[in-house]
Coordinates of C-alpha atoms in Angstrom, one line a residue:
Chain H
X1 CA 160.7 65.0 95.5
X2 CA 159.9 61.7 95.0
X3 CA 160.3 61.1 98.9
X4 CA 158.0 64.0 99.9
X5 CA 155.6 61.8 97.8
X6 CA 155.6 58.9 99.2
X7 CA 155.6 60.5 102.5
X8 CA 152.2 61.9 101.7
X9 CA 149.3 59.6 103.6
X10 CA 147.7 58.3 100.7
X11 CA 146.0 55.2 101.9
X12 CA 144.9 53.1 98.6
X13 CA 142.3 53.5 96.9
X14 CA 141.9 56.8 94.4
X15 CA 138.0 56.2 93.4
X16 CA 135.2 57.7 95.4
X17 CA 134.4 55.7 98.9
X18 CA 131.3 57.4 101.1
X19 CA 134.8 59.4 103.6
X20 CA 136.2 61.2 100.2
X21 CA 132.4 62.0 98.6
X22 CA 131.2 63.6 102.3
X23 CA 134.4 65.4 102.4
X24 CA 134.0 66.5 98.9
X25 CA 130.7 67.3 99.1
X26 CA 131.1 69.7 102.4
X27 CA 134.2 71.1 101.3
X28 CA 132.4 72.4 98.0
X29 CA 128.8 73.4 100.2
X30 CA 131.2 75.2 102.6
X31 CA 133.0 77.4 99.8
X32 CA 130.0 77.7 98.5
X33 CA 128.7 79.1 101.5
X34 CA 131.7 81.2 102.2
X35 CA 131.2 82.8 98.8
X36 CA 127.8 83.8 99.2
X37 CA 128.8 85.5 102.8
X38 CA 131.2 87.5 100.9
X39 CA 128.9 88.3 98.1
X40 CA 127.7 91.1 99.8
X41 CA 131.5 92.6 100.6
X42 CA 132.2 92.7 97.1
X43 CA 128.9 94.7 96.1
X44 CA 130.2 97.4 98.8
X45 CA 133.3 97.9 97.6
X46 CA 132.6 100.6 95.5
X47 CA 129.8 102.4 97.2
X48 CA 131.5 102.3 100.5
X49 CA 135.4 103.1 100.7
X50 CA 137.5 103.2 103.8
X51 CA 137.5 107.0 103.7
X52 CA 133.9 107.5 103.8
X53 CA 133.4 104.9 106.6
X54 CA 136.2 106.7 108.5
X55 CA 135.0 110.1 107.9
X56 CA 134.5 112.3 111.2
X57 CA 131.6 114.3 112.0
X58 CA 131.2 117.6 110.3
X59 CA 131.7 119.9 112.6
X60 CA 135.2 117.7 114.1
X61 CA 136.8 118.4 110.6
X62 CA 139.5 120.8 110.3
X63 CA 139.5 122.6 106.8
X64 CA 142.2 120.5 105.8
X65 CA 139.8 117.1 106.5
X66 CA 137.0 119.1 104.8
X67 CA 139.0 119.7 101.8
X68 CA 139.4 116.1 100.9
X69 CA 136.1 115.0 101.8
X70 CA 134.3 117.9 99.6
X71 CA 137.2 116.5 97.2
X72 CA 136.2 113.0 97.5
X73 CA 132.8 114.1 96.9
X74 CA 133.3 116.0 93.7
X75 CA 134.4 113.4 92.6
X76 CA 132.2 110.3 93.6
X77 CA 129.3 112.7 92.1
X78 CA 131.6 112.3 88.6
X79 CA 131.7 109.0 88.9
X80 CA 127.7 108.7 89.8
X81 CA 126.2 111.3 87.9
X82 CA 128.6 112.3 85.5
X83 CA 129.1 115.9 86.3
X84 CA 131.4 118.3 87.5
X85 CA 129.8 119.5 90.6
X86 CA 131.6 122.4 93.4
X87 CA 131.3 121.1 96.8
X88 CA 131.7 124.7 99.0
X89 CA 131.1 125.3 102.5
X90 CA 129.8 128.5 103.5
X91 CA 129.8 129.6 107.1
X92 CA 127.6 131.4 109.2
X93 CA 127.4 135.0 108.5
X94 CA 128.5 137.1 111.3
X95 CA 125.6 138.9 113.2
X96 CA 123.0 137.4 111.1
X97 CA 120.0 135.4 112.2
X98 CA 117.3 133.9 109.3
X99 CA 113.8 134.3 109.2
X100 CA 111.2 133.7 106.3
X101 CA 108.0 135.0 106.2
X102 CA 104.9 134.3 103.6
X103 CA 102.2 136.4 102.9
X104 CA 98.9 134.2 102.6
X105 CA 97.0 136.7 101.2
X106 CA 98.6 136.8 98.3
X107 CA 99.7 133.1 97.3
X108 CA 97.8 131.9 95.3
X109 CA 99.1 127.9 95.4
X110 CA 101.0 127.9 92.0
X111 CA 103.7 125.4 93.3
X112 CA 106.0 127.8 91.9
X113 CA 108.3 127.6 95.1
X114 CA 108.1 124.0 95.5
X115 CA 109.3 123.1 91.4
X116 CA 112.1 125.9 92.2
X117 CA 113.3 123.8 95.6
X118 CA 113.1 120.4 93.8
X119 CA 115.4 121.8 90.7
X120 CA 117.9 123.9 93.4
X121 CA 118.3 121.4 95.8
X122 CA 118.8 118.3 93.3
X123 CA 116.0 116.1 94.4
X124 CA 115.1 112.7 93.1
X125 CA 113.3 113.9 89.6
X126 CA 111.2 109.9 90.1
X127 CA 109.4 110.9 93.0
X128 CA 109.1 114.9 92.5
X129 CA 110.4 115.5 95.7
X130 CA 110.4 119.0 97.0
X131 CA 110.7 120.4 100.7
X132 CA 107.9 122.5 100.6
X133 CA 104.4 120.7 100.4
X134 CA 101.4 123.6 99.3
X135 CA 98.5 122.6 101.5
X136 CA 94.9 124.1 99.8
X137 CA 92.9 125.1 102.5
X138 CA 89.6 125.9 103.6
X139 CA 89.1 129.3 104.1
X140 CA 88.0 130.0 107.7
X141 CA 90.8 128.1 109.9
X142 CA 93.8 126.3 109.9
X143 CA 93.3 122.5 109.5
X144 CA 95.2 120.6 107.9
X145 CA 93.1 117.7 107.9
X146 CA 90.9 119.3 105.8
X147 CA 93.9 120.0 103.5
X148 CA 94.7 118.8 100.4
X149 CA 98.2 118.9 98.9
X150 CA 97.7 116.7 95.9
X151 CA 94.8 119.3 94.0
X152 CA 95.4 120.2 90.2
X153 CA 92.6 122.8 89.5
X154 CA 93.6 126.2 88.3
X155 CA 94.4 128.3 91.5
X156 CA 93.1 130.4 93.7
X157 CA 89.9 128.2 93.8
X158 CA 87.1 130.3 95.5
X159 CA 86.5 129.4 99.3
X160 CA 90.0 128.2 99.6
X161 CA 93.3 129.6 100.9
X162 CA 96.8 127.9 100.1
X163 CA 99.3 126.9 103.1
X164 CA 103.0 126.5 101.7
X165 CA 104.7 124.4 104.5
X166 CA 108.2 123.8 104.6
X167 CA 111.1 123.6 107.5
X168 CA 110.4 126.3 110.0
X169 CA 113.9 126.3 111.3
X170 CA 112.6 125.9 115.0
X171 CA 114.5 127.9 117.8
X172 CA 113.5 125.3 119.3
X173 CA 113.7 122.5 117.0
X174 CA 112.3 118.4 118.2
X175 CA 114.6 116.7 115.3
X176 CA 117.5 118.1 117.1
X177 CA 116.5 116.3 120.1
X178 CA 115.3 113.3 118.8
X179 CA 118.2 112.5 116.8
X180 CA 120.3 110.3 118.6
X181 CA 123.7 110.6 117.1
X182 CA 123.8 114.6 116.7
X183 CA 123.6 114.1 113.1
X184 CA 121.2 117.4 112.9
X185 CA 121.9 120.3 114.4
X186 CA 121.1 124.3 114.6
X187 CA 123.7 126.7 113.0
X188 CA 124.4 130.3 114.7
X189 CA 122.3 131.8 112.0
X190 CA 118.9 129.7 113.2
X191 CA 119.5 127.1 110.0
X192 CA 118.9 123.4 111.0
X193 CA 121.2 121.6 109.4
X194 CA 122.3 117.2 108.6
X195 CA 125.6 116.0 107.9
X196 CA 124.6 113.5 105.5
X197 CA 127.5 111.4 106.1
X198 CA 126.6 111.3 109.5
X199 CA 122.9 110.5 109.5
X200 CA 122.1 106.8 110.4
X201 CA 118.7 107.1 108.4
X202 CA 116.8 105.9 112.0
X203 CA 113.7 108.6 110.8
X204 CA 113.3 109.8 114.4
X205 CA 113.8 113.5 113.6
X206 CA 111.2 112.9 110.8
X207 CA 108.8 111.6 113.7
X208 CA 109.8 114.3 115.7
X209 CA 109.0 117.2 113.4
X210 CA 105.3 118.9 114.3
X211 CA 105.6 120.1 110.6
X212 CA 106.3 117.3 108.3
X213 CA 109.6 119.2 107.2
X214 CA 112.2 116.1 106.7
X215 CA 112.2 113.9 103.9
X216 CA 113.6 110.4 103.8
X217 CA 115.6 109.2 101.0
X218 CA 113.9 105.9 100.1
X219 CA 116.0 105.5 97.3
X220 CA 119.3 107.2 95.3
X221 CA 118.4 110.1 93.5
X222 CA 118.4 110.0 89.9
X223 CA 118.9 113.0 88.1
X224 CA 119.7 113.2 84.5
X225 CA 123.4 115.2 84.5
X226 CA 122.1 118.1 82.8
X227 CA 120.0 119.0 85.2
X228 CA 122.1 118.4 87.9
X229 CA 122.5 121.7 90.0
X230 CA 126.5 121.8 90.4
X231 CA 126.5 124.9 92.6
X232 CA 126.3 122.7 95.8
X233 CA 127.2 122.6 99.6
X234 CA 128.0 120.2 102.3
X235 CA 125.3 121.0 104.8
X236 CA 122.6 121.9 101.9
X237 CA 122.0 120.5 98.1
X238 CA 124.9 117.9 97.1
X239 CA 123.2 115.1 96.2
X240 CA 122.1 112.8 99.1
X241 CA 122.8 109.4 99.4
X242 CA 120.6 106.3 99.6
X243 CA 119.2 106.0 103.6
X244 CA 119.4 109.5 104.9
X245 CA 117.4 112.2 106.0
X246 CA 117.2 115.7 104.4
X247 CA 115.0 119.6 105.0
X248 CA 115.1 122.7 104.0
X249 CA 118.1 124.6 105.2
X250 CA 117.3 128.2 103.1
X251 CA 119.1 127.6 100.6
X252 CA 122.2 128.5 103.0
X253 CA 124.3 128.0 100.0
X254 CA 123.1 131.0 98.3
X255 CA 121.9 132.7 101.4
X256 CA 125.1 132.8 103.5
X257 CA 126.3 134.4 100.1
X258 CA 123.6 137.4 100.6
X259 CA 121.6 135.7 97.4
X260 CA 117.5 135.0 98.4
X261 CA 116.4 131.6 99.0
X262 CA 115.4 129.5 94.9
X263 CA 111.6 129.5 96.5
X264 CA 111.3 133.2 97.1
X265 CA 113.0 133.9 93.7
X266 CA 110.3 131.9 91.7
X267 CA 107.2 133.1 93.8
X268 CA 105.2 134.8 90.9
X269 CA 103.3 136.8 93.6
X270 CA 105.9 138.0 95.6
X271 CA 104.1 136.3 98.6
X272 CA 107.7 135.2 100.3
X273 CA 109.6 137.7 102.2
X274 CA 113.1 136.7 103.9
X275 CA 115.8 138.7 105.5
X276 CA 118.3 138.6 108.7
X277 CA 116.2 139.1 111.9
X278 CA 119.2 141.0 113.6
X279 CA 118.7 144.0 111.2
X280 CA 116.0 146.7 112.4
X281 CA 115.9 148.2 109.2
X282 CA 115.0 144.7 107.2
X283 CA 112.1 144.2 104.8
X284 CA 111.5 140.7 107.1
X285 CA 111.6 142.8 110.8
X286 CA 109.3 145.0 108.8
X287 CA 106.5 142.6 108.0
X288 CA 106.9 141.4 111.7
X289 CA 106.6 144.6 113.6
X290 CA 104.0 145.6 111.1
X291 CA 101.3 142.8 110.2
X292 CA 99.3 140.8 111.1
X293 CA 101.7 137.6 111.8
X294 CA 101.8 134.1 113.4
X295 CA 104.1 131.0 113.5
X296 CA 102.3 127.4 113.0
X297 CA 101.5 125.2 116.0
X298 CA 102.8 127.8 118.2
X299 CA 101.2 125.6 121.2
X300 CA 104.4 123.3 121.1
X301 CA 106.9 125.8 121.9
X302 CA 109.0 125.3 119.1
X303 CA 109.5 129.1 118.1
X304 CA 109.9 128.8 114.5
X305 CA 111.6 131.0 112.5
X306 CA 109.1 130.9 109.9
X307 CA 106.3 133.5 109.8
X308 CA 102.7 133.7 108.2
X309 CA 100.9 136.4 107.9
X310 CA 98.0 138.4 106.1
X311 CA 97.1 141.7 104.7
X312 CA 95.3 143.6 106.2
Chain T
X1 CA 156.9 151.1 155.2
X2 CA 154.2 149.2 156.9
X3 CA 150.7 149.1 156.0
X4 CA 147.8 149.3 157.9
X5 CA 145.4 146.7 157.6
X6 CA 142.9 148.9 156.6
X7 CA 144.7 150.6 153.9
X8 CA 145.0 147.2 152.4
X9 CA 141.4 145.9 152.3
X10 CA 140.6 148.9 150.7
X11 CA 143.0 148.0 148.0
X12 CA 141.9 144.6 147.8
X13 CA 138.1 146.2 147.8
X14 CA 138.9 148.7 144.9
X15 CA 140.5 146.0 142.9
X16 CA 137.5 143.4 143.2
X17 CA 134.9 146.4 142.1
X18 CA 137.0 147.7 139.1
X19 CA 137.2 143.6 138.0
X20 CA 133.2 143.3 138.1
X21 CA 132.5 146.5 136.9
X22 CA 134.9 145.7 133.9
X23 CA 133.4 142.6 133.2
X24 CA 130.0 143.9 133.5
X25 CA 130.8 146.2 130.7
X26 CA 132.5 143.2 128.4
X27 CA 129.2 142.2 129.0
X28 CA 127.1 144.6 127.8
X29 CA 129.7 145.4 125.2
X30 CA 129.3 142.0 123.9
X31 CA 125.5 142.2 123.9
X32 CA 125.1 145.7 122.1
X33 CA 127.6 143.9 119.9
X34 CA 124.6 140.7 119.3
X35 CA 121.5 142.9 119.0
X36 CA 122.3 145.1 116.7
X37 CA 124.5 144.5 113.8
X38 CA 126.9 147.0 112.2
X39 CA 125.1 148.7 109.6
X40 CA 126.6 149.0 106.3
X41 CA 127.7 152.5 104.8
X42 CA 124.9 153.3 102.6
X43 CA 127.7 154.4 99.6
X44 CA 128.3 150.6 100.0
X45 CA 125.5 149.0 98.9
X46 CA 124.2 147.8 95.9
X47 CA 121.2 149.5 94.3
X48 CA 117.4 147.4 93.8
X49 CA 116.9 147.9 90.7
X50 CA 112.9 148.1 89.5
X51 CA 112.1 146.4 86.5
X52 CA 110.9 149.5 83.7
X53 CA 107.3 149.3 81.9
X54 CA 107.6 149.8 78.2
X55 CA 106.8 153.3 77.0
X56 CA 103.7 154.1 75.5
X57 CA 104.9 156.8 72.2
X58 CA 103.8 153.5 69.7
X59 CA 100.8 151.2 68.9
X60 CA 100.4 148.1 66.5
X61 CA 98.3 148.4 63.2
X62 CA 96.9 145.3 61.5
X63 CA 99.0 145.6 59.4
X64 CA 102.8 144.2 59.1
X65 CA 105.9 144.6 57.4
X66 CA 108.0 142.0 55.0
X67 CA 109.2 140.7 57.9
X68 CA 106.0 140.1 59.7
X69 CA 106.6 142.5 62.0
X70 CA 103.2 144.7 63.0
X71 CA 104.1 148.1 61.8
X72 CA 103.6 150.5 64.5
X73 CA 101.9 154.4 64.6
X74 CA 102.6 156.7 67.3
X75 CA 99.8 157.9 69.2
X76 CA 99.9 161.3 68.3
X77 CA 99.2 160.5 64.4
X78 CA 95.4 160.1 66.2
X79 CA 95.2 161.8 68.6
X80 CA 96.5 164.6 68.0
X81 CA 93.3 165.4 65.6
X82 CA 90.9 163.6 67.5
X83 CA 89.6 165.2 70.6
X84 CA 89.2 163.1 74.1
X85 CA 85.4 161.5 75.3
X86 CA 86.2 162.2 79.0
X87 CA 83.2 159.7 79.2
X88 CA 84.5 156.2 77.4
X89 CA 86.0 153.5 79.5
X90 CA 85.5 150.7 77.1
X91 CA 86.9 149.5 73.6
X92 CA 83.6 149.5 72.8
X93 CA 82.2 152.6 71.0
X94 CA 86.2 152.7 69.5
X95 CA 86.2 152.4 65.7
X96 CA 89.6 151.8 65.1
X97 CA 92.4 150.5 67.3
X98 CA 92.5 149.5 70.6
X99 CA 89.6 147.3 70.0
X100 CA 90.6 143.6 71.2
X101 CA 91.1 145.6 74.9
X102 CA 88.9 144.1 77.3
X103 CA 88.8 146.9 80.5
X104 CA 88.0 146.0 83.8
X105 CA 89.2 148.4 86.0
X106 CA 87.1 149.9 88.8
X107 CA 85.1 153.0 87.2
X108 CA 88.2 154.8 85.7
X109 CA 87.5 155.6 82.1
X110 CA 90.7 156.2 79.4
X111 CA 91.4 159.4 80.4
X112 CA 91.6 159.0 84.5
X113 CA 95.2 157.9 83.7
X114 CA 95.8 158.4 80.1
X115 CA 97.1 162.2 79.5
X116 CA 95.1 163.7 76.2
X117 CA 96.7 167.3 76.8
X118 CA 100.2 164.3 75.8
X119 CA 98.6 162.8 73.2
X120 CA 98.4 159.8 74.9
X121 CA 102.0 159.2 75.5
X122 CA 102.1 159.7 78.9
X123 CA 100.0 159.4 82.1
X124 CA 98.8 162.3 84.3
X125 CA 97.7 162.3 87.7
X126 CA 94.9 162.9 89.8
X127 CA 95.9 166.8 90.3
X128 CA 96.7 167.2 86.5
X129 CA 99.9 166.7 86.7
X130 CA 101.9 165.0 83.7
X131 CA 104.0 161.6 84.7
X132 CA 106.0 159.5 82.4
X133 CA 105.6 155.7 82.1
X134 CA 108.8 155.1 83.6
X135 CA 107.4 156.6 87.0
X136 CA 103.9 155.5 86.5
X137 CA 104.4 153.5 90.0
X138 CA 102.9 156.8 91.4
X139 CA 100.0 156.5 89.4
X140 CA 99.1 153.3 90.5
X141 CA 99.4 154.2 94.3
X142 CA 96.9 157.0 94.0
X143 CA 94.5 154.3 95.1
X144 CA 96.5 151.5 95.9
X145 CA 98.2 152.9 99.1
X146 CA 98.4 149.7 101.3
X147 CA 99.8 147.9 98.3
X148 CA 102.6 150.8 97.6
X149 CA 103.1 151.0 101.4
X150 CA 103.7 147.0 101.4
X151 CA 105.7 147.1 98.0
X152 CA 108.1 150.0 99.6
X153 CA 108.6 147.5 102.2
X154 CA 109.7 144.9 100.5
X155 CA 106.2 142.5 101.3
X156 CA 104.5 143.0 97.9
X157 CA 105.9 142.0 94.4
X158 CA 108.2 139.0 93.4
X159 CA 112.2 140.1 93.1
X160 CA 115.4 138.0 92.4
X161 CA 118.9 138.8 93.6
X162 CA 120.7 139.4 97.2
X163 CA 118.4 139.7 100.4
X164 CA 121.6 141.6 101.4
X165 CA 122.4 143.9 99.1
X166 CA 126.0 144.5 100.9
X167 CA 126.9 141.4 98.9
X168 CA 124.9 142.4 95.5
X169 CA 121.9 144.1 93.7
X170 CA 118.3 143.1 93.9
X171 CA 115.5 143.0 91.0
X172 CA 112.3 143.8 92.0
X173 CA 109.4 143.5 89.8
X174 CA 107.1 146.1 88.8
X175 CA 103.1 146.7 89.1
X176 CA 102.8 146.2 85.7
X177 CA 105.1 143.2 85.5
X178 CA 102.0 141.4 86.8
X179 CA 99.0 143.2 86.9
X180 CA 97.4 144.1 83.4
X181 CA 96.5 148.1 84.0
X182 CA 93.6 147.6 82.0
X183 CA 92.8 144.1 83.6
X184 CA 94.7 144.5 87.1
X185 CA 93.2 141.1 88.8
X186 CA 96.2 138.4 89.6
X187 CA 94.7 135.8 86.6
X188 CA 94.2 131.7 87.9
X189 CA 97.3 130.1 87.1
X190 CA 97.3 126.2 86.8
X191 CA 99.8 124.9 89.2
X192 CA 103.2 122.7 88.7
X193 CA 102.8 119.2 89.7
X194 CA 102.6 118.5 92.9
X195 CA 105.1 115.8 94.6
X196 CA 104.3 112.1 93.5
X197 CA 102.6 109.5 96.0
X198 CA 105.4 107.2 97.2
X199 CA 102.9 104.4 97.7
X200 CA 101.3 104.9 94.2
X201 CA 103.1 102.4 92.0
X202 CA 102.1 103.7 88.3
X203 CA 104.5 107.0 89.5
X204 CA 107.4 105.9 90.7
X205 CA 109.3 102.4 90.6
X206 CA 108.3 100.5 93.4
X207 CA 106.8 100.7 96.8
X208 CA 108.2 100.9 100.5
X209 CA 106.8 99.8 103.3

């Protein structure tokens, strides 16, 4: 031992010359420096695992894959949100194709629809969210400049008319397009849908959307765990992360179950009318073959599958 | 055996045609199969059940029990000595009872739906004709035809349940359930919040640019 010592290159002296302090002083700014780097690793840790970063898009998951990711889910919203949430994945109902219409002679802008989306779908309770947005309107035309969705008056108020705008679940739809990494995409029953895990957060679909239909989350939701909606879905209402975009999708979670959409349920007025489009005999081919309908900004060709129309 | 060369191409032919005409009727197979789905057997389904107005055989007094519950007096302890004014459609000249009702409906008076030959506790027609309060759905839509058309249809009146009622039943509201008979027009309702301004700081924690 005592050889090894000596061997070591110790030159003389073992107080502080200008070498040792510059050494000293770079080796420390250098760890220090190192350290900070990392910092931001060791935040991730627990928001981002390996199995998350490594997860495969949505539709490239057998049901075995989805099983642990709805699994992984369950129970990441546990740990977040301290609730026992079911993460199910209803498919596409055979011979079914969505469609929504909404009677604007008879809503009468109670936000009724919108406070049922925000408490079905588990949005962020801070900001209010909802994805439908009730324009009031000027009676006479459709502009939306002349809109307001921010009025808190008693409703109807005379000389105006009230717009409830939310996805339109385009035929056609521009998000699909725009979004570069086929994060969105249309189901066989007409529902556009995002694989959260998927989505980048790059807004273009939002951009894209004639209709003002997606919603970025700016931040993470907060939702006390009581009110936490724990009949959930992949494609629909789990609770979204931080940094990704999310619509409408009809409720497919109750729909593709045969239940109606939360918005239609809580419409006072009964203004809301949905149904499968492949059925002659439904309530929604009904309205169509039999009022007065039209689709919004029809010019752009995106063929939505959401109707207005009027009495007579 | 030899055959002709003729023999053959009309084999060859006969084979070609049966393969297109087959496929041509995958085809339309397959399209009949899109358009228009398999309906359900109607044994199958689950009913739509229409919520049931309250029947009409009781009234409050102004007066209440040890509980605090309003004691209530069937109709006919009135009516049945009083005889009808086929001309009052108001609470007004009333002297007892039904006097908080405030009555704007059109030009009917009491008696255009209320039955007197019933004593009040049930609802007659335009032709005469007696109907209970369970069915009084018919009695609205004496007048209200588009409405009753639209509601049979499925476009008028809110509802919960399955829009497929292979998969459950259906609750449909009833005429009553939100129009007052005696005071039909929808009343103003103030609305639910709206959504909060992301760029108004008081509402939420921050700003984004």
């Amino acid at each position: 031992m005592s050889d090894s010592n000596a061997s070591l290159p110790i030159i003389d002296n073992p107080g502080v010359n200008r070498r040792r302090f510059l050494k000293t002083a770079g080796a420390t700014l250098g760890l220090a420096a190192w350290a900070a780097a990392m910092k931001p690793l060791l935040d991730l840790t627990p928001e981002v695992n390996a199995d998350e970063f490594l997860q495969k898009h949505y539709r490239e998951l057998t049901p075995e894959q989805k099983a642990v990711v709805f699994k992984r889910l369950e129970e990441e919203a546990k740990a977040e949100y301290d609730v026992d949430v079911t993460i199910s994945d209803p498919p596409p109902m055979e011979n079914v194709l969505f469609g929504y219409a909404l009677n604007l002679s008879v809503c009468i802008g109670c936000r009724k629809c919108a406070e049922a989306c925000h408490i079905e779908n588990n949005h962020d309770r801070a900001s209010n969210n909802s994805y439908i947005c009730v324009f009031e309107m000027e009676k006479g035309g459709i502009d939306f400049e002349k809109g307001n969705a921010t009025y808190d008056h008693p409703v109807p108020a005379p000389g105006k008319y009230y717009m409830p705008v939310q996805c339109q679940q385009c035929e056609n739809a521009p998000c699909v397009t725009a979004c570069p990494i086929e994060a969105t995409w249309k189901e066989k029953d007409g529902i556009v849908v995002v694989d959260y895990n998927w989505c980048i957060g790059c807004r273009y679909c939002e951009a894209a959307c004639p209709y003002h239909a997606r919603r970025f989350n700016w931040e993470k939701p907060e939702i006390p765990a009581e009110e936490v909606n724990p009949d959930q879905s992949y494609l629909s209402n789990r609770i979204r992360p931080q940094g990704v975009m999310e619509k409408c999708t009809f409720c497919l979670h109750r729909t593709r179950e045969g239940r109606l959409p939360a918005c239609l349920e809580a419409c006072p007025t009964g203004a809301r009318v949905f149904g499968n489009l492949l059925d002659p005999d439904s309530e929604i081919r009904w309205v169509i073959e039999n009022k007065r309908t039209f689709v919004l900004k029809e010019e752009l060709g995106t063929k939505p599958r959401f109707f207005y129309y009027f009495d007579e | 055996m030899k055959i002709s060369a003729g023999k053959m191409l009309f084999f060859v032919g006969l084979i070609i045609i049966s393969a297109i005409a087959a496929q041509m009727y995958a085809s339309v197979k397959q399209r009949e199969r899109i358009v228009s789905p398999p309906q359900a057997e109607y044994s199958t389904l689950f009913p739509v059940k229409i919520n049931a107005p309250k029947p009409l055989a009781e009234i409050a007094t102004d007066q209440k029990d040890a509980k605090g519950n309003a004691i209530l007096v069937s109709c006919q302890s009135c009516h049945s000595v009083r005889s009808p004014n086929p001309q009052n459609g108001s609470a007004g000249p009333l002297i007892s009872f039904h006097q908080d009702l405030d009555f704007v409906h059109g030009k009917l008076v009491c008696i255009s739906c209320h039955n007197p030959e019933g004593y009040y506790a049930d609802f007659r027609l335009a032709s005469g004709e007696s109907i209970n309060p369970e069915n009084v759905m018919t009695l609205c839509a004496q007048c209200h035809g588009p409405q009753f058309r639209d509601y049979q249809n499925g476009s008028h009146g809110g509802m919960t349940g399955h829009w497929d009622l292979r998969k459950g039943p259906r609750q449909r509201n009833h005429c009553v359930d939100c129009h007052d008979p005696h005071k039909p027009a929808f009343p103003l309702f103030r609305p639910v919040a709206g959504p909060n301004d992301r760029f108004t700081p008081h509402q939420t924690k921050g700003t984004h640019e």
